[in-house]
PDB file of C-alpha atoms in Angstrom:
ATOM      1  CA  UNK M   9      -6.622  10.697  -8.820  1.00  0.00           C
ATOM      2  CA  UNK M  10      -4.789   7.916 -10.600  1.00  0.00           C
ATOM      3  CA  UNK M  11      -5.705   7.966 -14.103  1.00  0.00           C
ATOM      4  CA  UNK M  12      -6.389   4.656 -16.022  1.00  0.00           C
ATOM      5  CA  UNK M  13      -6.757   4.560 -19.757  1.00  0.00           C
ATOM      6  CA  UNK M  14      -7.716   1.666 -21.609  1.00  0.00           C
ATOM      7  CA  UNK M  15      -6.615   0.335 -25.285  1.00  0.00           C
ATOM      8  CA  UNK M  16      -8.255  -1.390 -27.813  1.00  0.00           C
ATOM      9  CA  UNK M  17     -12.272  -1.551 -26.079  1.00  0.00           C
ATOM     10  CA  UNK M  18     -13.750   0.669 -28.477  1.00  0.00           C
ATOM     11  CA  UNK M  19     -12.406  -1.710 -31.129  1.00  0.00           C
ATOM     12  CA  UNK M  20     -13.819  -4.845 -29.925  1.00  0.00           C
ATOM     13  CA  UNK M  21     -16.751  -3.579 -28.992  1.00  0.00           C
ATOM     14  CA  UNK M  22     -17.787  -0.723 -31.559  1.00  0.00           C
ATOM     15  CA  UNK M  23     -21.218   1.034 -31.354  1.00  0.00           C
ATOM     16  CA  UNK M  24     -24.061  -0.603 -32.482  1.00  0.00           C
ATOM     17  CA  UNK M  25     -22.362  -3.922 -31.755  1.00  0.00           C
ATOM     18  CA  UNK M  26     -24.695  -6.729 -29.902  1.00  0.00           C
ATOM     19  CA  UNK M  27     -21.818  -8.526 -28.253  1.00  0.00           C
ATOM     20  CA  UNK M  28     -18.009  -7.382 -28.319  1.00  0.00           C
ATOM     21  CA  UNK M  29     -16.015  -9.287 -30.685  1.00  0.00           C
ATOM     22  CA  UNK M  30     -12.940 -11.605 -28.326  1.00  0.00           C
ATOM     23  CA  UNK M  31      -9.681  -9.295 -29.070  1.00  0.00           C
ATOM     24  CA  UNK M  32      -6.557  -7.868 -26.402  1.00  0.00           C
ATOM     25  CA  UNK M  33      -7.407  -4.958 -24.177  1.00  0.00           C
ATOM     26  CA  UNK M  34      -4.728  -3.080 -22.725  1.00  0.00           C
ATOM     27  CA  UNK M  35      -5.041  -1.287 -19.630  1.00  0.00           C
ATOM     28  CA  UNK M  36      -2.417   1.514 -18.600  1.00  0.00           C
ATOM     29  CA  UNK M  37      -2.418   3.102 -14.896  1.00  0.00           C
ATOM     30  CA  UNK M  38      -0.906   7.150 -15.058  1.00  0.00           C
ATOM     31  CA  UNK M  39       1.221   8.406 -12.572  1.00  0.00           C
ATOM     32  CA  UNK M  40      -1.065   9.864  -9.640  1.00  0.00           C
ATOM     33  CA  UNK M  41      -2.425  13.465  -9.626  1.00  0.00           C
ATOM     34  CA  UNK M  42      -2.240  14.822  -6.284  1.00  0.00           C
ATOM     35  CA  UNK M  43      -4.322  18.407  -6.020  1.00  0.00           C
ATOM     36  CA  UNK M  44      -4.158  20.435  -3.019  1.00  0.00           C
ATOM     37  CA  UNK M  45      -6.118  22.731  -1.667  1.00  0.00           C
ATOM     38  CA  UNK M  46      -4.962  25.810  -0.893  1.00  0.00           C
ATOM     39  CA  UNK M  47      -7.953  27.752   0.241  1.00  0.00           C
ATOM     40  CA  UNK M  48      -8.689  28.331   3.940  1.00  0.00           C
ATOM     41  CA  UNK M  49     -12.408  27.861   3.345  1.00  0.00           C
ATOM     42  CA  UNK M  50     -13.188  24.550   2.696  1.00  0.00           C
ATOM     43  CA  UNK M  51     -16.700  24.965   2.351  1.00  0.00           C
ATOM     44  CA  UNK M  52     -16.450  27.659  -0.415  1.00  0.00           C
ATOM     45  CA  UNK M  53     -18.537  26.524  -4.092  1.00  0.00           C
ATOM     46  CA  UNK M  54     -16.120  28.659  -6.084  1.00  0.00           C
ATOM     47  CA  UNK M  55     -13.161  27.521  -4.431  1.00  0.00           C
ATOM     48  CA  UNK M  56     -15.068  23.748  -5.213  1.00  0.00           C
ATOM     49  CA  UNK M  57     -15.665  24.493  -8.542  1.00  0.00           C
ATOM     50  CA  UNK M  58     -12.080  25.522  -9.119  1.00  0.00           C
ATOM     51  CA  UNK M  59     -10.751  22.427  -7.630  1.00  0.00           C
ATOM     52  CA  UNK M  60     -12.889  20.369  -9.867  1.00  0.00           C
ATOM     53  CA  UNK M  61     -11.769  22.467 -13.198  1.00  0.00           C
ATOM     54  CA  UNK M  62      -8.222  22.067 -12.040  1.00  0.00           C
ATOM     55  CA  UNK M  63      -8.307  18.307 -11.285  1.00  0.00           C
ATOM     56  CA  UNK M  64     -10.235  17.523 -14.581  1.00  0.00           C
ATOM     57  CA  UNK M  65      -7.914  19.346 -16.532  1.00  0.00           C
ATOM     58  CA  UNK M  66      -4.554  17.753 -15.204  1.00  0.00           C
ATOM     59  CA  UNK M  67      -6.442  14.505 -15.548  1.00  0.00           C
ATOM     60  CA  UNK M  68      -6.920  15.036 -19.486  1.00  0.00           C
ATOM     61  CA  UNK M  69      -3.305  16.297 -20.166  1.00  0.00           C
ATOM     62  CA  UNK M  70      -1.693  13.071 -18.601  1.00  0.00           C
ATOM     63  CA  UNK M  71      -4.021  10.789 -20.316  1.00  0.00           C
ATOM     64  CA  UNK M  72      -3.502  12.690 -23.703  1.00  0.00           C
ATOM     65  CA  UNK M  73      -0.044  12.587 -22.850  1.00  0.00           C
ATOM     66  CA  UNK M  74       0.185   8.767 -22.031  1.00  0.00           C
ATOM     67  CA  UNK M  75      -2.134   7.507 -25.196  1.00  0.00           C
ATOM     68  CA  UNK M  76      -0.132   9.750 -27.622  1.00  0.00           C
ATOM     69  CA  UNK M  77       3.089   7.971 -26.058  1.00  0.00           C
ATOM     70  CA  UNK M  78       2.963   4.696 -26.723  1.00  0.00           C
ATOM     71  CA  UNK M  79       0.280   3.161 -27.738  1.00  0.00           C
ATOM     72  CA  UNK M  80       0.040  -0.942 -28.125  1.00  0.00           C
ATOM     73  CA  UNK M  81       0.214  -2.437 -30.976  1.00  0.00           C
ATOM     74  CA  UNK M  82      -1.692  -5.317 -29.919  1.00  0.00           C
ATOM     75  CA  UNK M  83      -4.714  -3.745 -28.454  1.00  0.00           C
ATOM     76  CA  UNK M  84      -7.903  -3.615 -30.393  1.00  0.00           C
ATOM     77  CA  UNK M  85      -6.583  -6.676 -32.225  1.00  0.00           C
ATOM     78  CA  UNK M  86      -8.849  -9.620 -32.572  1.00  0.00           C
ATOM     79  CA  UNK M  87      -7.908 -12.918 -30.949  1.00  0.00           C
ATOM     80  CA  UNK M  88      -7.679 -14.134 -34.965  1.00  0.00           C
ATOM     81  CA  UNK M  89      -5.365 -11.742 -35.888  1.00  0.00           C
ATOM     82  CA  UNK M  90      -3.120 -11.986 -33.424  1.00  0.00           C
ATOM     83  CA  UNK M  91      -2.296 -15.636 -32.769  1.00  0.00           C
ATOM     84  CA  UNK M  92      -1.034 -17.805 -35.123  1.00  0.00           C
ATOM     85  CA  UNK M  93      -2.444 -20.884 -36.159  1.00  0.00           C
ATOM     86  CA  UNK M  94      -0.570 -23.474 -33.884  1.00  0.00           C
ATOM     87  CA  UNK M  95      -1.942 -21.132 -31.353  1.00  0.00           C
ATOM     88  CA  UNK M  96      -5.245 -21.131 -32.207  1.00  0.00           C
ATOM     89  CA  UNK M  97      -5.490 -25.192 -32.719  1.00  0.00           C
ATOM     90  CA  UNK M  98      -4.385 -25.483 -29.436  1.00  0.00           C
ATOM     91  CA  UNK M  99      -6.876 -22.477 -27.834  1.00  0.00           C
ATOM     92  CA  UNK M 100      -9.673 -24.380 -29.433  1.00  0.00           C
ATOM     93  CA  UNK M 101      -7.825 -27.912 -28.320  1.00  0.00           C
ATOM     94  CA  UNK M 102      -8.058 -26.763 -24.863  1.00  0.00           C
ATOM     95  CA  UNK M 103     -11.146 -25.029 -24.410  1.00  0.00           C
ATOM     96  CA  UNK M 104     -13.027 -28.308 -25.967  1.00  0.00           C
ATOM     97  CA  UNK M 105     -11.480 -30.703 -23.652  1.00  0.00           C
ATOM     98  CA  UNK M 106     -12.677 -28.232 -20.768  1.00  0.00           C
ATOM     99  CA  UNK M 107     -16.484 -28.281 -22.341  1.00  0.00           C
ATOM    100  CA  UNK M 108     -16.149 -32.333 -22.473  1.00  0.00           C
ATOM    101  CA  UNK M 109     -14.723 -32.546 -18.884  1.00  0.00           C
ATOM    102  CA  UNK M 110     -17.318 -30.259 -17.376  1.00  0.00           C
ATOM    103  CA  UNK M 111     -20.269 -32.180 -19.040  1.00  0.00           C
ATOM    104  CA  UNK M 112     -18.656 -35.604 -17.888  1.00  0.00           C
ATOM    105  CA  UNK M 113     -18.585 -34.613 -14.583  1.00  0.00           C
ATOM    106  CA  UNK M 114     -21.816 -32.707 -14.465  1.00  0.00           C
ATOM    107  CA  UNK M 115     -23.003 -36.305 -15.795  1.00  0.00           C
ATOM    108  CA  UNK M 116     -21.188 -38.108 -12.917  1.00  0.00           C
ATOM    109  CA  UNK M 117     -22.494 -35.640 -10.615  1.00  0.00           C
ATOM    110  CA  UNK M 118     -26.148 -36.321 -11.733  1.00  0.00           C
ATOM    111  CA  UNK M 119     -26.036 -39.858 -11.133  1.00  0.00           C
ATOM    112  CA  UNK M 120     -25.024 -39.831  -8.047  1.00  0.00           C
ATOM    113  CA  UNK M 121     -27.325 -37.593  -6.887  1.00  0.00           C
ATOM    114  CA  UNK M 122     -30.155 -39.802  -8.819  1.00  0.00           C
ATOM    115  CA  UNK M 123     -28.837 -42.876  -7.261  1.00  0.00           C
ATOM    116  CA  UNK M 124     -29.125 -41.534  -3.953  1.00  0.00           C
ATOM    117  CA  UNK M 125     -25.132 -41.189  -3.209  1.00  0.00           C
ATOM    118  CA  UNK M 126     -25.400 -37.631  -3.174  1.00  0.00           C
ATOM    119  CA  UNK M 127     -29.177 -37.373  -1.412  1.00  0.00           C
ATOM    120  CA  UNK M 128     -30.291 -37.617   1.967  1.00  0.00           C
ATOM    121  CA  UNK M 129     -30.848 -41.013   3.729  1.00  0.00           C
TER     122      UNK M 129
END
């Protein structure tokens, strides 16, 4: 079982929330847990149920142990409030010269295929 626990999701995207708000989300992988069986019966329910108890328990302590270690300082933070302005300017710069690209060439794209470029002869 490798345990995965993820920072700052709950804060972009609280309940009740339509849509999450754009923010960092960090993502941490634990160490493995490796549980072994030590029961000869492998069919046994109590032995099962055991197992499971064991393995959800051990799974618990090393998240609560990795999310009380360090957690980021970034994560939960909206993209706003953690970039500076310069930063921002040229997020916005760059994701508007992507939106005019892919509508010029959608456009280009179009015509051709009007014209009969793109079609069948």
């Amino acid at each position: 079982i490798t345990p995965v626990i993820i920072f700052g999701a709950y804060e972009l995207w609280p309940p009740g929330a339509f849509f999450p708000n754009s923010g960092k989300v960090h993502v941490r992988y634990c160490e493995p847990i490796i549980i072994k069986d030590q029961s000869k019966d492998k069919d046994d329910n109590d032995n099962l149920s055991i197992l499971r108890d064991k393995a959800s328990t051990m799974t618990r302590n090393a998240m609560l142990e990795e999310y009380t270690k360090n957690y980021p300082s970034f994560a939960g933070t909206s993209l706003w409030n953690s970039m500076s302005t310069q930063e921002l300017l040229t997020f916005g710069l760059e994701y508007l010269i992507l939106l005019i690209a892919l509508v010029f060439f959608t456009r280009v794209l179009i015509l051709l295929w009007v014209s009969g470029l793109g079609g069948y002869s």
